[in-house]
Structure formats: structure tokens, C-alpha cells
Coordinates of C-alpha atoms in Angstrom, one line a residue:
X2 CA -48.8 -52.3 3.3
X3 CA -47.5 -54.0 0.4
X4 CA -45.0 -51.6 -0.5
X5 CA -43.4 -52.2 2.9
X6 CA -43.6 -55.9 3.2
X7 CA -41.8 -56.2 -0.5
X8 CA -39.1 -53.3 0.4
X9 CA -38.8 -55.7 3.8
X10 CA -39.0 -58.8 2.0
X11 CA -35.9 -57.7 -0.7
X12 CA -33.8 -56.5 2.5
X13 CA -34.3 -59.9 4.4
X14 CA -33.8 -61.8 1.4
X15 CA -30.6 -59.7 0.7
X16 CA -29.3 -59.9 4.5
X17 CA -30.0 -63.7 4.1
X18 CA -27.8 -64.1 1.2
X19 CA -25.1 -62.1 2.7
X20 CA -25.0 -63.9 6.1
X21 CA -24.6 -67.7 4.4
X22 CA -21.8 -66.5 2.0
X23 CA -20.3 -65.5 5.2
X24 CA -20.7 -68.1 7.0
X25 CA -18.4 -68.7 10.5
X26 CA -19.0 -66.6 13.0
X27 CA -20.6 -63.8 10.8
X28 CA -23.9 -66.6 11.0
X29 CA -23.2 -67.8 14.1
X30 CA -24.0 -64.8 16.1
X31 CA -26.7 -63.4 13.7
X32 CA -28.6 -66.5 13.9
X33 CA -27.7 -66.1 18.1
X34 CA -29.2 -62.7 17.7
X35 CA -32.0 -63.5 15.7
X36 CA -32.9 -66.4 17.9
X37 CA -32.9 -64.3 21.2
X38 CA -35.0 -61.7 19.4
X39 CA -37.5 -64.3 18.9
X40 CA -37.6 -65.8 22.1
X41 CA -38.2 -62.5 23.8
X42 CA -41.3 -62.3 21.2
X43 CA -42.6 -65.3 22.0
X44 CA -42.1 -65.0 25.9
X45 CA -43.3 -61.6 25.6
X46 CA -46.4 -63.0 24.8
X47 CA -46.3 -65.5 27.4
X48 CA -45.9 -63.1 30.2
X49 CA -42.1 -64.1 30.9
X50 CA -40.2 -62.2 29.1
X51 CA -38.1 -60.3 31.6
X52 CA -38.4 -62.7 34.5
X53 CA -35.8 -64.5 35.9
X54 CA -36.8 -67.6 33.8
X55 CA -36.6 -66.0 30.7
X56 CA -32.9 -64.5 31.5
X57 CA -31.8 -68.4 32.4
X58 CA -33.0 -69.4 28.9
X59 CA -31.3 -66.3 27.1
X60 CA -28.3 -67.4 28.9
X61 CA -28.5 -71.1 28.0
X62 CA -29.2 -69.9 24.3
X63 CA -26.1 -68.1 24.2
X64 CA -23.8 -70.6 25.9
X65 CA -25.8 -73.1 24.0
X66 CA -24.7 -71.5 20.3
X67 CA -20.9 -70.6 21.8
X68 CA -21.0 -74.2 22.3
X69 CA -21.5 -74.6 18.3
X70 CA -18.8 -72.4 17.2
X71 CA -16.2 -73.3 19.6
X72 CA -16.8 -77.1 20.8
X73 CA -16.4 -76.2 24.6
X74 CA -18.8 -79.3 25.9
X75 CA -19.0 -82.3 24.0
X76 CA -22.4 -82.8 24.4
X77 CA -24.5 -79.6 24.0
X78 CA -27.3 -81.6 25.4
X79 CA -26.0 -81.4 29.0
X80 CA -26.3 -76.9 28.9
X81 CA -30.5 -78.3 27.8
X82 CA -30.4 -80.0 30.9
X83 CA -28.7 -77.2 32.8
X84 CA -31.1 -75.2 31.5
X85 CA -33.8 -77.1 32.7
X86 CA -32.5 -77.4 36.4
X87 CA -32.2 -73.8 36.7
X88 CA -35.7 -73.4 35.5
X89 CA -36.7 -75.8 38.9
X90 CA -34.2 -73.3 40.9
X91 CA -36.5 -70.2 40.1
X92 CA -39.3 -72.5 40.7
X93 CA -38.8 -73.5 43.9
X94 CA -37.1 -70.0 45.4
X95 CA -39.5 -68.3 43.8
X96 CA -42.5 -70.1 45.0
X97 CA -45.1 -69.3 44.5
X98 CA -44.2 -66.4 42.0
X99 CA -44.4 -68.9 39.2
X100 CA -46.6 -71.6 37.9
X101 CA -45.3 -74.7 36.3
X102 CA -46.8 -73.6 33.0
X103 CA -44.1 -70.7 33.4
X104 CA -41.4 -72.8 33.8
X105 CA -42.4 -75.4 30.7
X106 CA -42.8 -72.1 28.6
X107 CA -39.9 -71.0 29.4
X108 CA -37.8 -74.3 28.4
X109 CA -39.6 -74.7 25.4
X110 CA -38.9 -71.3 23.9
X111 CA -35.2 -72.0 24.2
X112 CA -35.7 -75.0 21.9
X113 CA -38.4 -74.5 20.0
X114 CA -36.3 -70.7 18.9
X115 CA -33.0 -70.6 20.2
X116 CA -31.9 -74.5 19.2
X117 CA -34.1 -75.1 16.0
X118 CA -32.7 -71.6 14.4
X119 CA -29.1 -72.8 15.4
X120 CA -29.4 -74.9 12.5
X121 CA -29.5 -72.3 10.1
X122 CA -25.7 -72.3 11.3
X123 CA -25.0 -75.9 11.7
X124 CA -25.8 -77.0 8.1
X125 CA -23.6 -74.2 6.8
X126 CA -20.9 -76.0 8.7
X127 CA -21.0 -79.1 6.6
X128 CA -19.9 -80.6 3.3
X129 CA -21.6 -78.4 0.5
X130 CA -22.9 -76.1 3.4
X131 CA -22.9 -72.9 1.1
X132 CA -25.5 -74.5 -1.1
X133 CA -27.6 -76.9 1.5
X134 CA -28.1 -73.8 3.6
X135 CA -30.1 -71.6 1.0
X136 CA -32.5 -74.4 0.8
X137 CA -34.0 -73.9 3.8
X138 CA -35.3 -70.3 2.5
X139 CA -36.2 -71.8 -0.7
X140 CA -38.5 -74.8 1.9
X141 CA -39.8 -72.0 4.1
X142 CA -40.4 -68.8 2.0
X143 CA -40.3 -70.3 -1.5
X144 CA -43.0 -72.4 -0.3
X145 CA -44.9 -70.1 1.7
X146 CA -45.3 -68.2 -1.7
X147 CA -45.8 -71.3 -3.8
X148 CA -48.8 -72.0 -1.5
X149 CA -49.8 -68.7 -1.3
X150 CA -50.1 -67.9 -5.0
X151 CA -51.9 -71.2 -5.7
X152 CA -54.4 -70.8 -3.0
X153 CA -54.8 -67.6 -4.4
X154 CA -55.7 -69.2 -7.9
X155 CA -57.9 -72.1 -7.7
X156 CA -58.0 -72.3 -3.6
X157 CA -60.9 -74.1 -2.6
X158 CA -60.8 -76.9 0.1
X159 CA -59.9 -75.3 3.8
X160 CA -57.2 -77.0 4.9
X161 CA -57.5 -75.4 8.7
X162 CA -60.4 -73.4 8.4
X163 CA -60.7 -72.7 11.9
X164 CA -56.8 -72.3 12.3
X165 CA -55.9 -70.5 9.4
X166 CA -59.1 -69.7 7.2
X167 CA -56.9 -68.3 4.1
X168 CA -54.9 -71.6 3.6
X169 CA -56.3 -73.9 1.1
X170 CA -55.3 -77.8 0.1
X171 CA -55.1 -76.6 -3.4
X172 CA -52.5 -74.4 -2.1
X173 CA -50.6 -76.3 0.3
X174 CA -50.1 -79.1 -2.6
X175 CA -48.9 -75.9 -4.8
X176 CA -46.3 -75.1 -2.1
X177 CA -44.7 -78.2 -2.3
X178 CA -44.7 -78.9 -5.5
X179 CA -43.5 -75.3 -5.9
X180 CA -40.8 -76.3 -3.4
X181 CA -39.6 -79.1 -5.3
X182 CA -39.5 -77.5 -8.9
X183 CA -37.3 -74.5 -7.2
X184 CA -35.0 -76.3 -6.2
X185 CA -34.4 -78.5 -9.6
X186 CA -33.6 -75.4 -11.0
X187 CA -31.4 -74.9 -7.9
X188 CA -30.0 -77.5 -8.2
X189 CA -29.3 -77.6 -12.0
X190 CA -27.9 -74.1 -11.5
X191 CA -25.6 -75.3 -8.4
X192 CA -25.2 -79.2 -9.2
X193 CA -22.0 -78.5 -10.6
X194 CA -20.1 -76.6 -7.9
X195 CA -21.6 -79.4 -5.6
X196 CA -20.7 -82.4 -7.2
X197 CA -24.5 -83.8 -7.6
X198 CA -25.6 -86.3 -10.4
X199 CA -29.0 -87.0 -11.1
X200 CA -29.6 -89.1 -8.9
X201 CA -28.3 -86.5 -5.6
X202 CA -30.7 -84.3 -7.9
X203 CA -33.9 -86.5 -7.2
X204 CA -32.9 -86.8 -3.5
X205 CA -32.6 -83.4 -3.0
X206 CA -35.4 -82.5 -4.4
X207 CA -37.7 -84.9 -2.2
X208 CA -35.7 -83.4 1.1
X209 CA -37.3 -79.9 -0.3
X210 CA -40.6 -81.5 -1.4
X211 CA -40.5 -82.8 2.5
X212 CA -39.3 -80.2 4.5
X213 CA -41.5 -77.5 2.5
X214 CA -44.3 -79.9 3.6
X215 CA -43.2 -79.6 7.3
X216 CA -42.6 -76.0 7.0
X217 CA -46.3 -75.7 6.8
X218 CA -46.7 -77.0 10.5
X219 CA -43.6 -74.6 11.8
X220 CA -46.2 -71.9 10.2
X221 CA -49.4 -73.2 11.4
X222 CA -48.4 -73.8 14.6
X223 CA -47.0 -70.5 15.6
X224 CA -50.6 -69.4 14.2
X225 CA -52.3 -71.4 16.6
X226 CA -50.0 -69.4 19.7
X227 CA -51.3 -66.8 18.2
X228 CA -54.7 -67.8 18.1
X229 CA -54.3 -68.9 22.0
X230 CA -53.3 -65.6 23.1
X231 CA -55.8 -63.3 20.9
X232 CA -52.7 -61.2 19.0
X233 CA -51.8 -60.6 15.6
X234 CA -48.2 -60.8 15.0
X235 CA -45.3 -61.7 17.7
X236 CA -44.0 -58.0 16.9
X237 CA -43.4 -55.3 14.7
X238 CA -39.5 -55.7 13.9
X239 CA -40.0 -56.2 10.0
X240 CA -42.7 -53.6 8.8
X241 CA -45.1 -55.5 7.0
X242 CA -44.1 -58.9 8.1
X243 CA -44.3 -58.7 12.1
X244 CA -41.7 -60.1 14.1
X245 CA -39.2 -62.4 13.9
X246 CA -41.0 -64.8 15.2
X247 CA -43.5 -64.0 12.0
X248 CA -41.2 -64.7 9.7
X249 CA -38.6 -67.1 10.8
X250 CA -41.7 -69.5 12.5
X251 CA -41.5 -72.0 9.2
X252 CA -38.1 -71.8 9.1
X253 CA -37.8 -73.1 12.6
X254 CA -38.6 -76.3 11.7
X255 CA -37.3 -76.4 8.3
X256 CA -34.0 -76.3 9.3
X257 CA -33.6 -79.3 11.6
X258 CA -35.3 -81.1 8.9
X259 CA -32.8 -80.7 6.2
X260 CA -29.7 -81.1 8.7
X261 CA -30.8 -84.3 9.4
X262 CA -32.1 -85.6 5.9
X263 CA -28.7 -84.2 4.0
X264 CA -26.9 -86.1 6.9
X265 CA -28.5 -89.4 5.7
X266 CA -28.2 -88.5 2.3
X267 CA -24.4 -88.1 3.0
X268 CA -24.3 -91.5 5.0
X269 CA -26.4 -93.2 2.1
X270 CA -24.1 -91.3 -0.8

């Protein structure tokens, strides 16, 4: 098993580089394709995943990320909304085919997949994209092994024992700290080609130390869907890792995180 995971692991990490250097469309419809991937995971395990509900939502999803590349609506929020009033549609023709817990799974796989991932894409698209968009692997994976080697080590506290028995406080303050000191040296290596003083050093480092903290949730709490449903992985897509859903899950919330935190750091710089 660990022989595939790392041969996996090298290939995502390879793809990942490849895709951000690219940038543009190249990312915009890999990280479309990625997300619908993941929602029909995570809908597959939810019973929907070739219903009419969950066909609205890969719809929406696509629009939704066209949107993004090529600024057809001003305000992506009104396809969310769209999304949602087809949702009722099915409901209500369908009735009573579907339960309202069908209908709310179905609206919140579009955004908790399909519009989280899409910012994988939309911090690319701003100032010192290039370099602000590998730190969401360094917040989701980096940390993810950070935690996981310290827990490893001198793990002792349960930080979810019933949740996640494996993961340890010891190792959870490892991952962030872990976090933080890869991307000083990310930063020290890159701070030149993005103009960064010290002081855009420290900041950046403490939007890592952050995120890499939340990323822990994005990862915890596709465990617990897990847990809910009684299944091991979302899928078997990456041999040795699961699904996408398995590996992107920390990532999910990462990346909002850092849009919106190197946004006010901009406004503040």
C-alpha cells in the first residue's frame, strides 16, 4: 500500500505543479473536472448521484466555473440561487420521490465541492497568483504530513478520539507549526520574485499557520461523512489515497481561506 500511495502522491504532486504554472483555462477546467468528480463521490454516497438533483447541481457547477473564466453574470451568486430553485422544481414535480434532506444534500455538495475548489482557480488569478496558489498544498498536504509525522512521534493527547482516533494534539500543533516553517522557506525561496519584505514574510506565514489550522476541519469533517455513512474512502480514483474527495477534502476549505486572507493582506499592504 505504501508503494502506491507515494508513486500516487509524486504524480498528484507533479500534476499539481504543472496545472498552477499553467494557470488560465488549463486550471480552470481541471479544477471544473476535479470538482465534478468529487461531487459525484460525495452524492454517490448520499444516494443522489444520478438523479435529477444531482445533474441540476453538475450543471450549476459548470455554469458556475464558466462564469469565473469568462465574466458572463456579474454576480455568480444569482446561478447559487438558480441552483437552489431548481432543486425546489424536482422537489415539488417529483413529489414524493425526494425528501428535503435530498434536496439540501444536493445544494450543499455544489458548494461545499464544486465552489470551495473553484478557488484553487481564483487565487491563481490574482496579483502574485503563481506563488499564493502553491500555498494552499503547502496548508493542506504539507500539513497533513507535518501532523502526521509528529503524531507519529510523541502523539499522545486524542484530539477526536471518537472521530479520528489516529489524530493527536501533539500532532495537530506539529502541523501547523510545520505549516508555518514551510512556507518561510517558501517564502525566502520565492520572496524575491514576489516583491515580499519581512514584514509580507511574517503575514504570510500566519495566513499558512491559519489556514493549515482550518485545513484540519476540511479533513475532519469529511471523516465524520464518512463516519455517518459506515465507508472508508469516497472512492478509489487515486490508488492508495481514495477519491478525490480523500484527498482534496482539506484543501476544500483551505483555499477560500487564503483568497480571502491574501485579499486583506493586499488591501492592508
Amino acid at each position: 500500500m505504501f508503494v502506491p500511495r507515494l508513486l500516487s502522491g509524486i504524480v498528484m504532486v507533479i500534476l499539481a505543479i504543472v496545472l498552477i504554472i499553467c494557470g488560465g483555462n488549463v486550471l480552470l477546467f481541471s479544477t471544473l473536472f476535479i470538482s465534478l468528480i468529487g461531487m459525484f463521490e460525495l452524492y454517490r454516497v448520499l444516494q443522489i448521484e444520478k438523479t435529477p438533483l444531482a445533474i441540476c447541481s453538475y450543471l450549476i457547477t459548470a455554469l458556475f466555473y464558466c462564469n469565473l473564466g469568462f465574466g458572463w453574470i456579474a454576480d455568480p451568486f444569482l446561478l447559487i440561487m438558480g441552483l437552489l430553485i431548481l432543486l425546489m422544481f424536482v422537489y415539488v414535480l417529483a413529489y414524493p420521490k425526494y425528501e428535503a434532506k435530498h434536496i439540501m444534500a444536493a445544494f450543499f455538495g455544489m458548494f461545499y465541492v464544486g465552489v470551495m475548489l473553484s478557488y484553487v482557480y481564483q487565487i491563481r488569478t490574482l496579483e502574485n497568483g503563481l506563488y499564493l496558489a502553491f500555498l494552499i498544498f503547502i496548508c493542506s498536504w504539507g500539513c497533513d504530513t507535518c501532523a502526521y509525522c509528529v503524531g507519529m512521534l510523541i502523539g499522545k493527547h486524542k484530539m477526536s478520539p471518537i472521530l479520528s482516533p489516529k489524530k493527536s494534539v501533539e500532532g495537530a500543533v506539529g502541523g501547523v507549526l510545520g505549516t508555518a516553517l514551510l512556507t518561510v522557506i517558501y517564502c525566502l525561496i520565492f520572496g524575491g520574485q514576489m516583491e515580499m519584505d519581512l514584514n509580507g514574510i511574517i503575514i504570510l506565514t500566519v495566513i499558512a499557520a491559519v489556514a493549515g489550522l482550518i485545513s484540519m476541519v476540511g479533513d475532519l469533517c469529511a471523516s465524520a461523512i464518512k463516519r455517518n455513512y459506515d465507508i472508508k474512502d469516497y472512492g478509489k480514483l487515486i490508488p492508495g489515497h481514495g477519491g478525490i474527495m480523500d484527498r482534496f477534502d482539506s484543501m476544500m476549505i483551505t483555499a477560500p481561506i487564503i483568497y480571502y486572507l491574501a485579499i486583506l493582506f493586499m488591501q492592508v499592504q
